[in-house]
Each structure stands twice: as C-alpha cells, then as structure tokens.
XYZ file of C-alpha atoms in Angstrom:
500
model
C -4.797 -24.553 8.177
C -7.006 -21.216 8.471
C -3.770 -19.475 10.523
C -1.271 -20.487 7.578
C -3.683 -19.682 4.292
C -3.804 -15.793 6.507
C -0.119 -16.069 6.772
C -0.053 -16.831 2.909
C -1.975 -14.228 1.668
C -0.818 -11.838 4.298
C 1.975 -9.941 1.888
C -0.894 -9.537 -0.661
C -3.269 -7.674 1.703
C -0.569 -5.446 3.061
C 1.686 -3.649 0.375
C -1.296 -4.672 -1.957
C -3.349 -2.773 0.103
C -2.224 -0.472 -2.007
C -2.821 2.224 -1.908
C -3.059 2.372 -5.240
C -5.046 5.563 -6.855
C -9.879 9.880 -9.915
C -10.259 13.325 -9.092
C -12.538 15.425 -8.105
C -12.040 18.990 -6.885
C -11.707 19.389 -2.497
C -14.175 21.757 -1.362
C -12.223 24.913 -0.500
C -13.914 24.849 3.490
C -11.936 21.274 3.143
C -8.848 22.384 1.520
C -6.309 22.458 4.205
C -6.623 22.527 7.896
C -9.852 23.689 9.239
C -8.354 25.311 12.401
C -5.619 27.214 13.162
C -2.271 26.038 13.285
C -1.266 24.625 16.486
C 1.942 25.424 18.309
C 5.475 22.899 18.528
C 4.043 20.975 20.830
C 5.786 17.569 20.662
C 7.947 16.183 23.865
C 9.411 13.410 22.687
C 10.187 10.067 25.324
C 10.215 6.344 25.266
C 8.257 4.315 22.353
C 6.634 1.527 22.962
C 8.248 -1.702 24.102
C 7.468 -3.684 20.641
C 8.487 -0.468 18.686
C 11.762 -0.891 20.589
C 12.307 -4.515 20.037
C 11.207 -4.354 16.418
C 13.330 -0.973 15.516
C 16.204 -2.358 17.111
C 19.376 -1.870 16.746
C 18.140 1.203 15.531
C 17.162 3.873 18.734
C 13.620 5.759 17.970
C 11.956 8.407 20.021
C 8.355 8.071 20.354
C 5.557 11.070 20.928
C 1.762 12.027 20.013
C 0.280 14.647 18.060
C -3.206 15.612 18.800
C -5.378 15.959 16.251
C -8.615 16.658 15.074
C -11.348 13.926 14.559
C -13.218 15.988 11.792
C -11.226 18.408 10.408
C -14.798 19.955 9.011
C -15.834 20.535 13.113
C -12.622 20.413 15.014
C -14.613 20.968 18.345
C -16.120 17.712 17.755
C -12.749 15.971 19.603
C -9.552 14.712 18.996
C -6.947 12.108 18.492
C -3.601 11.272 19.286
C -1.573 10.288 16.474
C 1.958 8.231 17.647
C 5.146 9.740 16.206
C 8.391 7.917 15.931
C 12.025 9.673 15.215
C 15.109 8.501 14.085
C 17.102 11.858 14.982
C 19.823 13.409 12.482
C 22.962 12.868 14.519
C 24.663 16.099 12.636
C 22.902 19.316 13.458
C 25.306 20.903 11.006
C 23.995 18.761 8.176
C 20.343 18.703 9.257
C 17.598 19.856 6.984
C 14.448 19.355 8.234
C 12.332 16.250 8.784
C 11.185 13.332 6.293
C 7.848 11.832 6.821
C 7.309 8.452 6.582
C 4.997 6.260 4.929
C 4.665 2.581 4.520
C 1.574 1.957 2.741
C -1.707 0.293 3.042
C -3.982 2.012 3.813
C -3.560 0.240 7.383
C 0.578 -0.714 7.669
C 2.464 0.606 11.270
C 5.214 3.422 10.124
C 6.932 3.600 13.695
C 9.850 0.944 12.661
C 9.814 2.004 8.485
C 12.983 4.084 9.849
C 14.604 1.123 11.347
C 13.877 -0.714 8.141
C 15.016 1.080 6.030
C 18.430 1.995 7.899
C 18.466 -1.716 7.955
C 17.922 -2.138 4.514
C 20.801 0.802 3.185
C 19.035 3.905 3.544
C 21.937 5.961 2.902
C 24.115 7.996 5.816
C 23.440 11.040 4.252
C 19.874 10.737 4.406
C 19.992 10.397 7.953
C 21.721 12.715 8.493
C 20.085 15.740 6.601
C 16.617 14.753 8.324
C 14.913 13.514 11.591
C 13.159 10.276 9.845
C 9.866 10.873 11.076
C 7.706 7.166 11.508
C 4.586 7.046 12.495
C 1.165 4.883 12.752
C -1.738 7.624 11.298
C -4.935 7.837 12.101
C -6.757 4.451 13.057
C -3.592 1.917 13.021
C -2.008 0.774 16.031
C -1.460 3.397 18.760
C -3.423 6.015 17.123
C -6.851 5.517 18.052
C -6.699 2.290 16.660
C -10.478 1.019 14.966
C -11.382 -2.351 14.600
C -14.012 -4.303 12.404
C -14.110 -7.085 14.937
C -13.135 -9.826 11.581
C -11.906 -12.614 12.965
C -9.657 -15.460 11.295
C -12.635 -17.771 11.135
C -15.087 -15.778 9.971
C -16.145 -15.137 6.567
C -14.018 -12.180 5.462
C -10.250 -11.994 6.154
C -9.509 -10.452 3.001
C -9.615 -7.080 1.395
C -8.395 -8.719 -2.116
C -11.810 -10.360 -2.832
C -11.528 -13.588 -3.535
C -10.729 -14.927 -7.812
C -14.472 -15.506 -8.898
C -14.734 -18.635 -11.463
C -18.152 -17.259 -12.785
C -21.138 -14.717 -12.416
C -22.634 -16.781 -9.418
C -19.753 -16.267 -7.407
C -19.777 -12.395 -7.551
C -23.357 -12.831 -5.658
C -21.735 -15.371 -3.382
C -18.974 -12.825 -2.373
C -21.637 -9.908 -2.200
C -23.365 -11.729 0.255
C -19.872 -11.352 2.169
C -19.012 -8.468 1.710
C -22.447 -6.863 2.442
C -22.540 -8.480 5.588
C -18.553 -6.866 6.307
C -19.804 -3.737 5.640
C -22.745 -4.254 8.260
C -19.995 -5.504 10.542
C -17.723 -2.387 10.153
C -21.123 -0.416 11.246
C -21.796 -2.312 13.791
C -18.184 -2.103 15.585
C -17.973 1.439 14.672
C -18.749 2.476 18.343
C -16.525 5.997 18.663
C -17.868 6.726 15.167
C -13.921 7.256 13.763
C -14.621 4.921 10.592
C -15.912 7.838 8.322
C -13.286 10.008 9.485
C -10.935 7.522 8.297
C -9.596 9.122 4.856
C -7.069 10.318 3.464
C -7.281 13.857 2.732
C -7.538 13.503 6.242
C -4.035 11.653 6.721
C -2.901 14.452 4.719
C -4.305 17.318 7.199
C -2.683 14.985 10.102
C 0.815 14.927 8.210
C 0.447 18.446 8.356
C -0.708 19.016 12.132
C 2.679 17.087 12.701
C 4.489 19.341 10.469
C 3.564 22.424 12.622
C 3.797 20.408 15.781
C 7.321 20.185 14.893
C 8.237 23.394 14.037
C 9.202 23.176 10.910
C 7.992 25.365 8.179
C 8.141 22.650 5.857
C 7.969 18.713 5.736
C 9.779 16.159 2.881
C 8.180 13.227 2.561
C 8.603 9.405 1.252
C 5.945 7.083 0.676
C 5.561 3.682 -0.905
C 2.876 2.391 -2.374
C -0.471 3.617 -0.517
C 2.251 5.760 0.782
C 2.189 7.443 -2.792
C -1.082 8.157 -3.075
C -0.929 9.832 0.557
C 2.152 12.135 -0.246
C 0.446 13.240 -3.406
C -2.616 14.581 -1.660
C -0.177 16.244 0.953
C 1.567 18.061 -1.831
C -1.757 18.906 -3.588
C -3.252 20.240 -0.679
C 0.393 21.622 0.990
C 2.151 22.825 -1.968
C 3.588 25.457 0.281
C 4.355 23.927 2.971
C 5.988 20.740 1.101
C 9.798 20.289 0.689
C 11.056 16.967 -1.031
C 8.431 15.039 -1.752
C 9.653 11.416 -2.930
C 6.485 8.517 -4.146
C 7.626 5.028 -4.720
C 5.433 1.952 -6.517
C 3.090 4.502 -6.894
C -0.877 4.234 -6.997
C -1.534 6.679 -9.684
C -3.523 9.003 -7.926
C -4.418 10.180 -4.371
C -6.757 7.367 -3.826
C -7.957 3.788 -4.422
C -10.213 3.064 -6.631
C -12.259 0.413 -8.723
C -9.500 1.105 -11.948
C -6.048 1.100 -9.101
C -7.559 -2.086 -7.345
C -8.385 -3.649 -10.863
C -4.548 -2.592 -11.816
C -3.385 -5.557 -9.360
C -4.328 -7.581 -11.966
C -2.037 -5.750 -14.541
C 0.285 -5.997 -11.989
C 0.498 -9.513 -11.906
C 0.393 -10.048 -15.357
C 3.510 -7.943 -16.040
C 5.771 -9.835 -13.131
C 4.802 -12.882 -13.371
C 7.230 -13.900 -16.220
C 10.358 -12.850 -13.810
C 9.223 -15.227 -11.528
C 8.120 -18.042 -14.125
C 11.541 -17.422 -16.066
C 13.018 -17.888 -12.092
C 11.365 -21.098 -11.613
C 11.856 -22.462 -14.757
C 15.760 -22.043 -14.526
C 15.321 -24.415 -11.699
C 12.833 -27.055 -13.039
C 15.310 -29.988 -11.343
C 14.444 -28.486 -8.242
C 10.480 -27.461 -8.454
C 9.421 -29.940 -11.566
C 6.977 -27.084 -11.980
C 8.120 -26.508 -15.816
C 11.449 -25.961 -17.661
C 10.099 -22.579 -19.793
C 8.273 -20.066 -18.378
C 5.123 -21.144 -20.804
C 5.170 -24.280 -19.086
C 5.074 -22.883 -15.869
C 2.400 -20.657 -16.843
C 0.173 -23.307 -17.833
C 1.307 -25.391 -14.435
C -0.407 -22.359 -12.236
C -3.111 -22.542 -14.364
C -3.414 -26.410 -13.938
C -2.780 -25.708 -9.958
C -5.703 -23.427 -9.744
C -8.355 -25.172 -11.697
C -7.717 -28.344 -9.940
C -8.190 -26.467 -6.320
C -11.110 -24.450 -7.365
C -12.778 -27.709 -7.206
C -11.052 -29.913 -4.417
C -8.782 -27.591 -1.950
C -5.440 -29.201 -1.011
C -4.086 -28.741 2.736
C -7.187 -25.854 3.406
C -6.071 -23.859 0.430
C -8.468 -23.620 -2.531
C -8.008 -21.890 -5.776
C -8.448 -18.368 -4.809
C -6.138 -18.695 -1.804
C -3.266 -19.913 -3.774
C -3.598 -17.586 -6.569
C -3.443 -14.833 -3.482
C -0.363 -16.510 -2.195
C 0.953 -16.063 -5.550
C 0.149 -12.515 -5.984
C 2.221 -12.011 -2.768
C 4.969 -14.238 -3.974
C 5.920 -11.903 -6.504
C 6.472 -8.664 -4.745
C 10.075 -9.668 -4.329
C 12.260 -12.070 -5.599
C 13.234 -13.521 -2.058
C 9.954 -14.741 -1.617
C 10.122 -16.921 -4.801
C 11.347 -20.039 -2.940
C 8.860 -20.388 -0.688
C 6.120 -19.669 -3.314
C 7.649 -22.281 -5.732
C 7.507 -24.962 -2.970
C 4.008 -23.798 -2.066
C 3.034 -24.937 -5.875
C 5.185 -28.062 -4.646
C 2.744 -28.970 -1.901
C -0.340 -28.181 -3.777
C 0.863 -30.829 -6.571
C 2.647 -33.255 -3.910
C 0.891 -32.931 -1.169
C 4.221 -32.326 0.199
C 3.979 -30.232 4.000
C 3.384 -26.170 2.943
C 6.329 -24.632 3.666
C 6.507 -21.990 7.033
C 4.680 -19.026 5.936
C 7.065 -16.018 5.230
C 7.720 -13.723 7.866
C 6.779 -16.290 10.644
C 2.575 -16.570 12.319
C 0.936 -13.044 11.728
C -0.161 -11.069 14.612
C -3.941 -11.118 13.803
C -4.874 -8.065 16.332
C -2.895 -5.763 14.267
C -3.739 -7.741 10.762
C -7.367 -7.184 11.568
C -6.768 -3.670 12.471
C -5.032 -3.547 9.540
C -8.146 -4.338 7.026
C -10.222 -2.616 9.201
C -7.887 0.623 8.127
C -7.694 -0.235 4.418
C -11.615 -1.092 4.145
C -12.847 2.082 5.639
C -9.902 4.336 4.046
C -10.533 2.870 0.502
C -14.684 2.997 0.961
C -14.645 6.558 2.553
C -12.584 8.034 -0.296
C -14.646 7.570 -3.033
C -17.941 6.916 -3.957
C -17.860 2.900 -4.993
C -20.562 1.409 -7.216
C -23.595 -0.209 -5.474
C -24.663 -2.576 -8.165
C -23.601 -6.686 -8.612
C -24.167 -6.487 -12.223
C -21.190 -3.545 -12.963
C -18.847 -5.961 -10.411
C -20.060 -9.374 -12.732
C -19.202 -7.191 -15.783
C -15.742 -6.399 -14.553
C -14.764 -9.932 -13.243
C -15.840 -11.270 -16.271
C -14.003 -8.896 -18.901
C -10.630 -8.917 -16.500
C -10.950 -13.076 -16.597
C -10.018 -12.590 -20.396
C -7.930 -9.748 -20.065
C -5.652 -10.628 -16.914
C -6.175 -14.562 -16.823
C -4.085 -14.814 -13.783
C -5.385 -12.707 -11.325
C -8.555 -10.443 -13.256
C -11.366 -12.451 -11.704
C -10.070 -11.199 -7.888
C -9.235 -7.693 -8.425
C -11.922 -7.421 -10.113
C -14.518 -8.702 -7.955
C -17.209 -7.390 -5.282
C -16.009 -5.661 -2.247
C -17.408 -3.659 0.931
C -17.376 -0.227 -0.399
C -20.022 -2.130 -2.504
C -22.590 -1.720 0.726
C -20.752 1.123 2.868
C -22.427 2.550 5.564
C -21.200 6.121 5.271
C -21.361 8.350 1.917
C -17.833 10.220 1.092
C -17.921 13.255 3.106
C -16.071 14.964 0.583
C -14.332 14.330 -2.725
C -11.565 12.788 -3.572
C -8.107 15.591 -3.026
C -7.543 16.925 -6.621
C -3.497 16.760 -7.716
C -2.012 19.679 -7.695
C -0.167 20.407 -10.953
C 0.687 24.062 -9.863
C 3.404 24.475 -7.801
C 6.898 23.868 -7.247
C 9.247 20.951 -8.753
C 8.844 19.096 -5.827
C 7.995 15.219 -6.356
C 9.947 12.329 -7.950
C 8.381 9.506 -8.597
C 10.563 6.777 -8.602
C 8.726 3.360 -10.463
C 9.670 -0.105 -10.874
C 8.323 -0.967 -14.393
C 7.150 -4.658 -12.866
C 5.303 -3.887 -10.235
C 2.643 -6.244 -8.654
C 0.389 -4.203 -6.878
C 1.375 -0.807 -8.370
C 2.338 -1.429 -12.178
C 4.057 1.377 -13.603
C 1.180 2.628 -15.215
C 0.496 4.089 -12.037
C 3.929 6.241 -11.977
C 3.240 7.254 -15.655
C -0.406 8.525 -13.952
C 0.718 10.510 -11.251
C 3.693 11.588 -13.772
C 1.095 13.278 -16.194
C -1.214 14.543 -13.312
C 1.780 16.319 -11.814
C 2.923 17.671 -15.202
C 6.249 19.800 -14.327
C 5.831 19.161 -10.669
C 7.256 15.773 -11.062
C 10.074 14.012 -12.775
C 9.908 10.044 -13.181
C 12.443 7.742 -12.153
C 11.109 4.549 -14.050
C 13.489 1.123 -12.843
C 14.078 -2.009 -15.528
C 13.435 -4.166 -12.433
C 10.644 -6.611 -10.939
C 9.430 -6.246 -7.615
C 7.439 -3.995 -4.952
C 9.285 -0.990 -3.972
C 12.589 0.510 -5.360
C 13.828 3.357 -3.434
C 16.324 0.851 -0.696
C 13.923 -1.516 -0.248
C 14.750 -2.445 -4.711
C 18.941 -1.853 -4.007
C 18.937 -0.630 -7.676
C 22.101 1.810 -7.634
C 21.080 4.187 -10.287
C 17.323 4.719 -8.856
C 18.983 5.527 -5.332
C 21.610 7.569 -6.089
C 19.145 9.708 -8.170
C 16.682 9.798 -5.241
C 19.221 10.087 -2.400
C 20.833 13.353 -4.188
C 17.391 14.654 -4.754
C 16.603 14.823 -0.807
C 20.022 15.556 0.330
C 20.977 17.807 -2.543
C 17.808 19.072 -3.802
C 19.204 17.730 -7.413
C 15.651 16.953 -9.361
C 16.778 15.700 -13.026
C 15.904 17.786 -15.839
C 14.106 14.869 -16.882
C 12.957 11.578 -16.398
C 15.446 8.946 -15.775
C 15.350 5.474 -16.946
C 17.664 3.104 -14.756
C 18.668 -0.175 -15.843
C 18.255 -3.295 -13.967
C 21.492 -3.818 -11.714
C-alpha cells in the first residue's frame, strides 16, 4: 500500500512542486555569470538509452555543458549539466534555440521536447528553433543529489501533510526537522546549497554561450516560470522569446506561492465536482457539485481517523490535489473516492509504479531549491498560525499547504537573495495563464504580469487545468503563443481566450 499512496500523490509533488514564486535585490558580484564567457563548446552524440526509449518516436541529441559549482568562486569546480536537442529540420527557417523547462524544482527536461511534439507542439515551432531539453543542475544526469528518503521512511512528501489541529504542526516539525538533518547528512559533495535558482539561471546561460548563440528563447511551465523569469531579469540582453506558462508569480517559492496551492484547489475543484456530479449513476459520489463537496469532506474526516486500504486523510486529499491538474485524471480520482467509501480495489495509480530513484531525487531537488532560495521562517508558532487561518479560508486543502516544512530547519542560510524581476527591458515575456489552476492559480500570472509591467503581456485561458501552452489544446492561447515565438507577434495587450 506504501508504493501506491507514492504513486497517488506523485502528480501533486511534481508539477506542484511548483515552482511557484518575493524579491529582493541580487548582489551585483552575483548578477550574471561570475566568469567569463566560455566558448561553443558542445559536441553533441547519443542520449541516454531511457532518454531514447522515453523520447521516442521523437530522435534527440544528447551533450553536457560544464559548469560552475559556485558561480561566486568558479575555481571551486564544476558540473556537467546534460543537454538534449530536438534539431530544426529547416536551416532556412531556423531562429535560434528554445530552452526548455518542465518544472519542479526537480522534473527531467531531456524528453519535454518529445512531449510536447507528442502532444501538438506546432511544426512551425520546430522548425524556427533547436528545442533545447535538458535535466539542470542536481536532477538526473547532472550531478544528480540525493537526500537518501526512502518510501518507508517518514518523509516522502514535499506537500506537508493536511494538519487537523495545532498538535499536528509539532508532529510534522518533528519530521521535517529530522529531513532537513537528513539532507545534511547525505550532502557529501556539498552541491545542496548550490542548488538554486539564480543559479539555474546562470547555467541556462552557460548553455546559451556554449551554443553559440547570442541569444536564447525560452518556455517554462510552472517552476519552469519562475526559472525563465529570473533568466530574463538577470539576461535581459541576452534573452529572445521568453514564454511562462501556469506561472508561480515570481522567481521563487515561497511560504505565500506554496500556500497559493490551496487557492489553487479551491478555484478547480468545482470543474471537477460539476464533472463528477454529471455522472452520479456512475460514482454515487453526489448529483450537484455541493453534494460532492460535502462527500470529500465526509471522505476525509472519516480517514483522518481510521485509514482505508493504507490511505488516511491527508493522503487522499493529496491524491485529490493531483486529480485535478487535468481533466483526464478525473476518472481515476472519482473511483479512488469509490474505494475509500466501498472498499472497492484502488484503481492502478496513473502513469503506472513510479521510479522512486528519480522521485527521491526529485524531492531532494525541490527541497533544497525551494529552502536555498529564500530565507524560510524558523518558528512552529507562525506555521500553527497559517494552518489554522488557511483551514477556514481554503477548507479543502489550507491545512497542507499551509503546514511545516524543511526549509523550517535548513542547514544552509541563502547565499544570496532572491533574483529581483526585471521590469526594464525589452517586450520580451508572455505569460500565458489558465485562470483554474491547481498548483499555480492565476493569481500568480496576474503577479508576474504586474512585476514585469510592459515587459510582459498576459494571455489569461477560461479553462481548468495545469498547463495551457499544448499541454491545455486551447486554440486561441496557442495560436497567440505559437505566432509570438515564430513571428515575434507580442499582442498589444493582454488576451483573454475562451474555453474551447
């Protein structure tokens, strides 16, 4: 049962990872790249055998990029950062490159190409750019870091858990103290505090010039956002087409983005409650959306205090949170409710088993990235105080987001603040926004949209779900994002595109 409630809360931990989101001004020494610009360097050969299988039919090209471990003392060492290309197959139509981000902090970019061909990316995308994938600093086969959290142990998670009262903040500080011990502990080539992502954004860079291209576009989702916007604020110059989707709100995560999950949650659940109520003959979970409301409310009471199957309260209001990202999960999170009311067999986690080596290095990622870019607060009283106003405010999801995490006890102190945006500069990023958005509700696009000022132009989407460039198929938000990067047409204004 352990394997299957990871596989169920596995979509929550991932694009809810979030990236999501303060500002403070980057020490000039810090600004860009502390060395000098490297050479094209990049010779470009075989990926991996799993990047292979998992970009197929889609053929990538696979490379490293050196760089530095701390960009403050760049004779301190490096590390090689994996590259993956999807190559323009018209030289006459080719721009430049797009970088690639997936989110996170912690998700593998090498196949986001392959995806997103997969998914529609349009022809003419491909064509005007080498797609450029890859896994940054940390993840997979770039100097990957590990925790050492295992399935069994007591943190899995980086969503804490939903906390019924004030006792079960301390209970969950308790775990999350002893994660951030563990993180120490494991931290044996001392990469962890160089995990950030002003960093990221120096390493987008160094693959820029490795390249040779004067300039790099970029699209991001989610923590994706929030890494493209610190790339543009420190890069103005040297960025082209910069495109954030399901954005954070700022260039990090913080206490407010992670607390936003809840807002999140609160403004999609009715699509999916409306969904399931249409097919009360089939679910019996409730035939209005108020009744099915109250019946996850019922659901999670009753397994706060007797779990059904190995999943308890908090776990299935997780696997909830993940149900919602996109509608063609809501099946298998309806007959999840099912089996917790039944006792009916769970249904197969989505997705198939999770591979826990790269889930754990995964967390591992979006722990240290989220603790290391700002400073978090280190008392249990201000985390009580939160759970227990976001328990009235957000009933479905406040007392989680909310609650006590690892940044709580970090080891490390920020090295530097948090990368400032950029509001000077050219007209550069569109932010495209669905306005029901689990992990990254659209106040984050309205956020980044006033932080920006004239940089940016909003695409905001009358549609539910995480991720609306492609991945949301709404016609109006890609052909107004599609003509941007092939065309270089930024609207005059913000767009509002209706649901399709």
């Amino acid at each position: 049962m352990t394997t299957h409630r990871v596989s169920l809360t596995r979509v929550a931990l991932g694009a809810a990872s979030l990236a999501l989101v303060g500002a403070c001004a980057t020490p000039p020494a810090m600004a860009g790249s502390a060395a000098a610009e490297p050479a094209a360097q990049v010779v470009w050969g075989a990926c991996p055998e799993d990047v292979v299988a998992k970009a197929a039919p889609s053929r990538l090209d696979c490379a490293t990029v050196p760089v530095p471990v701390d960009y403050a003392d760049p004779a301190s060492g490096e590390i090689d950062i994996m590259i993956s290309r999807l190559a323009s197959q018209d030289p006459s139509k080719r721009r430049g490159v797009l970088l690639l981000n997936p989110g996170g902090p912690g998700g593998s970019g090498l196949t986001l190409a392959a995806l997103l061909v997969a998914q529609g990316l349009p022809a003419s995308v491909t064509d005007s750019y080498d797609v450029i994938g890859m896994d940054t600093r940390g993840i997979g086969y770039s100097a990957p870091v590990t925790c050492g959290f295992t399935v069994d142990g007591p943190y899995f998670a980086n969503i804490p858990p939903y906390a019924v009262d004030a006792a079960a903040v301390v209970e969950r500080a308790a775990v999350a103290e002893g994660a951030a011990q563990q993180c120490a502990q494991n931290d044996r080539d001392g990469l962890l505090r160089h995990l950030t992502t002003a960093n990221m954004a120096r390493d987008l860079d160094r693959i820029r010039a490795a390249l040779g291209e004067e300039k790099a576009s970029f699209l991001g989702y989610s923590y994706g956002s929030a890494l493209g916007a610190a790339y543009a604020s420190l890069f103005p110059e040297r960025s082209d087409r910069i495109v954030l989707d399901s954005n954070v709100g700022d260039t990090h995560l913080d206490r407010d983005g992670m607390r936003r999950y809840a807002l999140g949650m609160e403004q999609t659940f009715p699509a999916f409650a409306s969904w399931v109520a249409e097919r009360h003959d089939s679910y019996g979970l409730g035939r209005t959306a108020d009744e099915v409301r109250a019946t996850y409310a019922e659901i999670a009471a009753r397994l706060d205090d007797e779990p059904v199957q190995g999943i308890d309260g908090a776990t299935f209001r997780a696997a909830t949170f993940g149900g919602l990202f996109n509608e063609r999960q809501y099946a298998s999170t309806a007959q999840l409710w099912q089996s917790m009311r039944t006792g009916a067999p769970l249904p197969p986690a989505p997705g198939g088993p999770p591979d826990l080596v790269a889930l754990e290095n995964s967390l591992s990622v979006f722990l240290s990235v989220t603790c290391n870019d700002v400073d978090w607060p280190e008392d249990v009283q201000t985390y009580q105080r939160a759970v227990a106003q976001d328990r009235e405010r957000f009933p479905l999801y406040g007392a989680a987001a909310a609650n006590i995490t690892p940044c709580a006890y970090w080891p490390y102190e920020p090295a530097e603040a948090p990368v400032e945006i950029a509001d000077e500069g050219p007209t550069d990023v569109l932010l495209v926004q669905n306005r029901y958005d689990p992990p990254t509700p659209y106040r984050g696009g309205e956020l980044l949209r006033e932080k920006f000022g004239s940089r940016a132009r909003l695409v905001s989407v009358d549609a539910s779900g995480h991720g609306a460039y492609v991945l949301g198929g709404n016609a109006c938000a890609s052909d107004v994002t599609t003509r941007y990067l092939v065309d270089g047409e930024m609207p005059e204004d913000d767009v509002t595109c209706r649901a399709s």
